[in-house]
Amino acid sequence: AMTHAFKSYEIDAVCNFAAESHVDRSIVAPDAFIKTNIEGTFNLLEISRQNSDRLVLFHHVSTDEVYGSLGPDGFFTEKTSYRPNSPYSASKAASDHLVRAYHKTYALPVTISNCSNNYGPYQFPEKLIPLIILNALEDKPLPVYGDGRNVRDWLYVKDHCRAVWEIMKRGTRGQTYNIGGRCESTNIETVTMVCDLLDEMVTKADRTSRKDLITFVKDRPGHDLRYAIDCSKLEKELGWAPIESFETGLRKTVQWYLNNSQWVHRVKSGEYLDWVRQHYGNEEGV
Ligand code: TYD
């Protein structure tokens, strides 16, 4: 498919957003992560190398999870050593190394970004925030792993995309940039915030709170305690800063899921798989 794409269009820049990204899935079935995240990146790098005469940039989108887990203090910087803990983060780490190696070995013009947890419109409901919104709307239990004190640094998807675009336009080739939202929150705080927003925006007839649905469940194996990003390099070099606070971004996100029940229904019912089969003949294109 990539060979076909490169033959059909005059591609001069590649931005690799494609990945299997859900940690829980990678614990149950790591195979797809190796195939998509490592082999997929390799395929894109190879086709880019073969077309290097017209390629001005290969940008690779990655995750802060490659750095492993933080204790209560400190931040990940671009100099933090790689120490991935899940099959997902290990597969992303491998792909980052390949991209870096193609720059050193073949002088491919690359940039890499490592971002914190994304949230916002169109996020697949396996991820924490949409899962909590949709379960809460259906009065289903809200599963919180372990004691709910794990910390994530939340980045609104549009802030992320603006950062990627700035890096693509003005980033130094061969460099890595960390992207974070400066919105650290424990999972229990995050789930509580979603419940409060929903209680305000769609008050339940019996006036009870969705917080009553919070259920502590068995922890994820190898669950990283804390992620937090120091994104000062990106701020200083390219003048980027996140626009959304966690409060404003979360409000927009909850509103988006309330306004887009058809999308939610299609994704949750698996109809989107029919669409993929129709367009690609199989499910490989998901
Ligand atoms: P997730 O959205 O899967 O992102 P990641 O694991 O890449 O950070 O999960 C975010 C956090 O929420 C993570 O600490 C795991 C936790 N979590 C729950 O407590 N319950 C859930 O049902 C899910 C999916 C995640």
Short mmCIF file of C-alpha atoms and ligand atoms in Angstrom, two decimals:
data_model
loop_
_atom_site.label_atom_id
_atom_site.label_comp_id
_atom_site.label_asym_id
_atom_site.label_seq_id
_atom_site.Cartn_x
_atom_site.Cartn_y
_atom_site.Cartn_z
CA ALA A 1 0.00 0.00 0.00
CA MET A 2 2.85 2.40 0.83
CA THR A 3 4.63 1.64 -2.46
CA HIS A 4 1.37 2.37 -4.25
CA ALA A 5 0.90 5.61 -2.30
CA PHE A 6 4.42 6.78 -3.10
CA LYS A 7 3.94 5.93 -6.80
CA SER A 8 0.55 7.65 -7.01
CA TYR A 9 1.37 10.91 -5.21
CA GLU A 10 4.36 13.21 -5.07
CA ILE A 11 4.96 12.63 -1.38
CA ASP A 12 7.65 14.87 0.06
CA ALA A 13 6.90 14.51 3.80
CA VAL A 14 5.78 11.63 5.99
CA CYS A 15 4.18 11.99 9.40
CA ASN A 16 3.83 8.63 11.09
CA PHE A 17 0.86 8.77 13.47
CA ALA A 18 -0.05 5.13 12.83
CA ALA A 19 0.28 2.82 15.81
CA GLU A 20 -1.34 0.28 18.03
CA SER A 21 -1.53 2.42 21.15
CA HIS A 22 -3.45 0.70 23.93
CA VAL A 23 -1.31 -0.73 26.75
CA ASP A 24 -3.98 -3.19 27.98
CA ARG A 25 -4.33 -4.67 24.49
CA SER A 26 -0.55 -5.02 24.23
CA ILE A 27 -0.54 -7.07 27.44
CA VAL A 28 -3.16 -9.50 26.12
CA ALA A 29 -1.99 -9.69 22.49
CA PRO A 30 1.42 -8.13 21.78
CA ASP A 31 1.78 -9.50 18.22
CA ALA A 32 -0.09 -6.66 16.49
CA PHE A 33 2.12 -4.13 18.30
CA ILE A 34 5.29 -5.68 16.92
CA LYS A 35 3.78 -5.82 13.45
CA THR A 36 2.25 -2.35 13.28
CA ASN A 37 4.61 -0.31 15.45
CA ILE A 38 7.96 -1.86 14.54
CA GLU A 39 7.47 -3.44 11.11
CA GLY A 40 5.08 -0.68 10.03
CA THR A 41 7.61 2.04 10.91
CA PHE A 42 10.35 0.04 9.22
CA ASN A 43 8.28 -0.23 6.01
CA LEU A 44 7.64 3.52 6.02
CA LEU A 45 11.31 4.25 6.62
CA GLU A 46 12.37 1.97 3.79
CA ILE A 47 9.98 3.46 1.26
CA SER A 48 11.04 6.93 2.43
CA ARG A 49 14.70 6.05 1.98
CA GLN A 50 13.98 4.79 -1.53
CA ASN A 51 12.36 8.15 -2.29
CA SER A 52 14.87 10.25 -0.37
CA ASP A 53 15.60 12.49 -3.37
CA ARG A 54 12.29 14.26 -2.83
CA LEU A 55 11.68 13.62 0.87
CA VAL A 56 12.12 16.74 3.01
CA LEU A 57 10.97 15.19 6.28
CA PHE A 58 10.04 11.98 8.07
CA HIS A 59 8.29 12.88 11.33
CA HIS A 60 7.68 10.09 13.82
CA VAL A 61 5.01 10.45 16.52
CA SER A 62 5.82 8.56 19.70
CA THR A 63 5.05 8.41 23.39
CA ASP A 64 6.55 9.40 26.75
CA GLU A 65 5.98 5.78 27.83
CA VAL A 66 9.33 4.86 26.21
CA TYR A 67 10.98 6.55 29.23
CA GLY A 68 9.35 4.17 31.73
CA SER A 69 7.88 5.36 35.01
CA LEU A 70 8.64 8.33 37.29
CA GLY A 71 8.48 8.45 41.09
CA PRO A 72 6.57 11.25 42.81
CA ASP A 73 9.04 13.93 41.55
CA GLY A 74 10.86 14.90 38.38
CA PHE A 75 10.01 15.03 34.69
CA PHE A 76 10.94 13.20 31.50
CA THR A 77 13.27 15.27 29.31
CA GLU A 78 14.62 14.49 25.84
CA LYS A 79 17.77 13.18 27.59
CA THR A 80 15.99 10.64 29.84
CA SER A 81 17.14 7.05 29.12
CA TYR A 82 14.71 4.69 27.45
CA ARG A 83 13.23 2.13 29.89
CA PRO A 84 9.93 0.89 28.42
CA ASN A 85 7.81 -1.34 30.69
CA SER A 86 4.98 -2.68 28.50
CA PRO A 87 4.97 -4.49 25.14
CA TYR A 88 3.36 -1.33 23.76
CA SER A 89 6.05 1.06 24.98
CA ALA A 90 8.82 -1.40 24.05
CA SER A 91 7.48 -1.54 20.49
CA LYS A 92 7.35 2.27 20.29
CA ALA A 93 10.89 2.49 21.71
CA ALA A 94 12.09 0.10 19.00
CA SER A 95 10.45 2.23 16.31
CA ASP A 96 12.04 5.43 17.72
CA HIS A 97 15.46 3.76 17.56
CA LEU A 98 14.88 2.74 13.94
CA VAL A 99 13.95 6.31 12.99
CA ARG A 100 17.04 7.68 14.73
CA ALA A 101 19.22 5.06 13.06
CA TYR A 102 17.91 5.96 9.59
CA HIS A 103 18.96 9.55 10.26
CA LYS A 104 22.46 8.55 11.38
CA THR A 105 23.01 5.83 8.78
CA TYR A 106 21.19 7.12 5.70
CA ALA A 107 20.93 10.86 6.53
CA LEU A 108 17.14 10.63 6.29
CA PRO A 109 15.76 14.02 7.47
CA VAL A 110 13.86 12.93 10.58
CA THR A 111 12.26 14.47 13.65
CA ILE A 112 10.70 12.55 16.56
CA SER A 113 8.13 13.68 19.12
CA ASN A 114 7.28 11.93 22.40
CA CYS A 115 3.95 13.04 23.81
CA SER A 116 2.04 12.48 27.02
CA ASN A 117 -1.48 10.98 27.27
CA ASN A 118 -3.79 12.39 24.60
CA TYR A 119 -7.50 13.01 25.05
CA GLY A 120 -10.22 14.75 23.08
CA PRO A 121 -12.68 14.12 20.23
CA TYR A 122 -12.68 10.83 18.27
CA GLN A 123 -10.66 8.87 20.84
CA PHE A 124 -11.44 5.18 20.71
CA PRO A 125 -13.50 4.20 23.80
CA GLU A 126 -10.92 1.72 25.09
CA LYS A 127 -8.95 4.68 26.54
CA LEU A 128 -9.62 5.92 30.08
CA ILE A 129 -11.46 9.22 29.44
CA PRO A 130 -13.92 8.13 26.72
CA LEU A 131 -14.45 4.82 28.53
CA ILE A 132 -15.45 6.66 31.70
CA ILE A 133 -17.70 9.12 29.84
CA LEU A 134 -19.55 6.38 27.95
CA ASN A 135 -19.84 3.96 30.89
CA ALA A 136 -21.13 6.76 33.11
CA LEU A 137 -23.78 7.71 30.56
CA GLU A 138 -24.98 4.09 30.59
CA ASP A 139 -24.86 3.81 34.39
CA LYS A 140 -22.18 1.15 34.14
CA PRO A 141 -19.32 0.69 36.67
CA LEU A 142 -16.33 3.03 36.20
CA PRO A 143 -13.25 0.79 36.54
CA VAL A 144 -10.26 2.43 38.26
CA TYR A 145 -7.12 0.29 38.35
CA GLY A 146 -5.41 -0.31 41.71
CA ASP A 147 -5.79 2.61 44.13
CA GLY A 148 -6.32 5.22 41.38
CA ARG A 149 -3.22 7.17 42.40
CA ASN A 150 -1.29 6.67 39.16
CA VAL A 151 -0.55 10.02 37.56
CA ARG A 152 -0.88 10.92 33.88
CA ASP A 153 -0.04 14.24 32.17
CA TRP A 154 -3.01 14.97 29.89
CA LEU A 155 -2.55 16.64 26.49
CA TYR A 156 -5.53 17.87 24.46
CA VAL A 157 -5.35 16.35 20.99
CA LYS A 158 -5.45 19.69 19.16
CA ASP A 159 -2.57 21.03 21.27
CA HIS A 160 -0.68 17.89 20.31
CA CYS A 161 -1.40 18.36 16.61
CA ARG A 162 -0.28 22.00 16.72
CA ALA A 163 2.98 20.87 18.29
CA VAL A 164 3.55 18.20 15.63
CA TRP A 165 2.90 20.76 12.90
CA GLU A 166 5.40 23.25 14.42
CA ILE A 167 8.03 20.51 14.64
CA MET A 168 7.38 19.50 11.03
CA LYS A 169 7.74 23.10 9.85
CA ARG A 170 10.64 24.30 11.99
CA GLY A 171 12.09 21.44 14.05
CA THR A 172 15.80 20.66 13.74
CA ARG A 173 16.34 17.49 11.72
CA GLY A 174 17.67 14.60 13.82
CA GLN A 175 16.13 16.01 17.01
CA THR A 176 13.56 14.72 19.49
CA TYR A 177 10.93 16.98 21.10
CA ASN A 178 8.82 16.14 24.15
CA ILE A 179 5.18 17.31 24.07
CA GLY A 180 3.18 17.53 27.31
CA GLY A 181 0.04 19.24 28.48
CA ARG A 182 1.31 20.44 31.88
CA CYS A 183 -1.87 18.83 33.27
CA GLU A 184 -0.86 16.21 35.80
CA SER A 185 -3.75 14.38 37.39
CA THR A 186 -4.22 11.14 39.32
CA ASN A 187 -6.63 8.71 37.70
CA ILE A 188 -9.10 9.08 40.54
CA GLU A 189 -9.04 12.89 40.15
CA THR A 190 -9.57 12.52 36.39
CA VAL A 191 -12.49 10.12 36.79
CA THR A 192 -14.03 12.37 39.45
CA MET A 193 -13.72 15.41 37.16
CA VAL A 194 -15.51 13.55 34.34
CA CYS A 195 -18.29 12.50 36.74
CA ASP A 196 -18.74 16.09 38.00
CA LEU A 197 -18.92 17.43 34.44
CA LEU A 198 -21.50 14.84 33.41
CA ASP A 199 -23.55 15.44 36.57
CA GLU A 200 -23.62 19.14 35.65
CA MET A 201 -24.23 18.72 31.91
CA VAL A 202 -26.69 15.79 31.99
CA THR A 203 -28.08 15.72 35.51
CA LYS A 204 -29.56 12.34 36.44
CA ALA A 205 -33.29 12.27 37.10
CA ASP A 206 -32.74 10.93 40.64
CA ARG A 207 -29.99 13.56 41.20
CA THR A 208 -27.45 10.92 42.28
CA SER A 209 -23.83 11.41 41.26
CA ARG A 210 -21.96 9.30 38.71
CA LYS A 211 -19.17 9.13 41.32
CA ASP A 212 -21.23 6.35 42.95
CA LEU A 213 -20.31 4.20 39.92
CA ILE A 214 -16.54 4.34 40.61
CA THR A 215 -15.26 0.79 41.15
CA PHE A 216 -11.68 -0.03 42.11
CA VAL A 217 -10.53 -3.08 40.14
CA LYS A 218 -7.40 -5.27 39.94
CA ASP A 219 -4.34 -3.28 38.90
CA ARG A 220 -2.77 -3.52 35.44
CA PRO A 221 0.42 -5.65 35.48
CA GLY A 222 3.53 -3.43 35.26
CA HIS A 223 1.35 -0.33 35.72
CA ASP A 224 3.61 2.76 35.44
CA LEU A 225 3.14 5.01 38.47
CA ARG A 226 3.63 8.44 36.98
CA TYR A 227 4.31 10.14 33.64
CA ALA A 228 5.16 13.85 33.48
CA ILE A 229 6.78 15.71 30.63
CA ASP A 230 9.20 18.61 30.61
CA CYS A 231 8.31 20.27 27.31
CA SER A 232 10.52 23.36 27.76
CA LYS A 233 12.68 22.50 24.72
CA LEU A 234 9.64 22.74 22.45
CA GLU A 235 8.46 25.90 24.20
CA LYS A 236 11.86 27.62 23.98
CA GLU A 237 12.90 26.49 20.48
CA LEU A 238 9.59 26.61 18.64
CA GLY A 239 7.43 28.86 20.83
CA TRP A 240 4.73 26.22 21.31
CA ALA A 241 2.63 26.01 24.48
CA PRO A 242 -0.53 24.06 25.27
CA ILE A 243 -3.69 26.21 25.04
CA GLU A 244 -6.16 23.99 26.90
CA SER A 245 -6.15 23.54 30.67
CA PHE A 246 -7.39 20.13 31.83
CA GLU A 247 -10.70 21.73 32.87
CA THR A 248 -11.38 23.40 29.49
CA GLY A 249 -10.16 20.41 27.45
CA LEU A 250 -12.17 17.93 29.47
CA ARG A 251 -15.33 20.02 29.18
CA LYS A 252 -14.91 20.15 25.37
CA THR A 253 -14.28 16.41 25.29
CA VAL A 254 -17.36 15.49 27.34
CA GLN A 255 -19.46 17.82 25.17
CA TRP A 256 -18.07 16.20 22.01
CA TYR A 257 -19.07 12.71 23.16
CA LEU A 258 -22.53 13.99 24.09
CA ASN A 259 -22.94 15.57 20.63
CA ASN A 260 -21.63 12.60 18.66
CA SER A 261 -23.67 9.62 19.79
CA GLN A 262 -23.88 8.31 16.22
CA TRP A 263 -20.10 8.08 15.96
CA VAL A 264 -20.01 6.40 19.36
CA HIS A 265 -22.68 3.91 18.33
CA ARG A 266 -20.87 3.06 15.09
CA VAL A 267 -17.53 2.55 16.81
CA LYS A 268 -18.94 0.55 19.71
CA SER A 269 -21.17 -1.66 17.58
CA GLY A 270 -18.29 -2.71 15.33
CA GLU A 271 -20.01 -1.22 12.25
CA TYR A 272 -16.76 0.52 11.52
CA LEU A 273 -15.24 -2.92 10.91
CA ASP A 274 -17.83 -3.50 8.17
CA TRP A 275 -16.75 -0.20 6.67
CA VAL A 276 -13.09 -1.24 6.79
CA ARG A 277 -13.88 -4.62 5.22
CA GLN A 278 -15.80 -2.85 2.45
CA HIS A 279 -12.97 -0.44 1.72
CA TYR A 280 -9.95 -2.66 2.25
CA GLY A 281 -11.29 -6.19 1.82
CA ASN A 282 -10.06 -7.13 5.31
CA GLU A 283 -9.47 -5.65 8.76
CA GLU A 284 -5.81 -4.84 8.21
CA GLY A 285 -6.67 -1.22 7.51
CA VAL A 286 -8.10 -0.53 10.97
P1 TYD B 1 -4.92 4.63 29.27
O1 TYD B 1 -5.94 5.56 28.72
O2 TYD B 1 -5.02 3.18 28.94
O3 TYD B 1 -3.48 5.23 28.88
P2 TYD B 1 -1.98 4.75 29.36
O4 TYD B 1 -2.04 3.44 29.99
O5 TYD B 1 -1.24 4.74 28.07
O6 TYD B 1 -1.50 5.83 30.28
O7 TYD B 1 -4.94 4.75 30.84
C1 TYD B 1 -4.69 5.94 31.52
C2 TYD B 1 -4.59 5.60 33.00
O8 TYD B 1 -5.86 5.15 33.47
C3 TYD B 1 -3.60 4.49 33.29
O9 TYD B 1 -2.94 4.79 34.52
C4 TYD B 1 -4.48 3.26 33.47
C5 TYD B 1 -5.78 3.82 34.02
N1 TYD B 1 -7.02 3.12 33.62
C6 TYD B 1 -7.95 2.78 34.61
O10 TYD B 1 -7.76 3.04 35.82
N2 TYD B 1 -9.11 2.15 34.21
C7 TYD B 1 -9.37 1.84 32.90
O11 TYD B 1 -10.43 1.24 32.61
C8 TYD B 1 -8.39 2.20 31.89
C9 TYD B 1 -8.63 1.87 30.44
C10 TYD B 1 -7.24 2.84 32.32
#
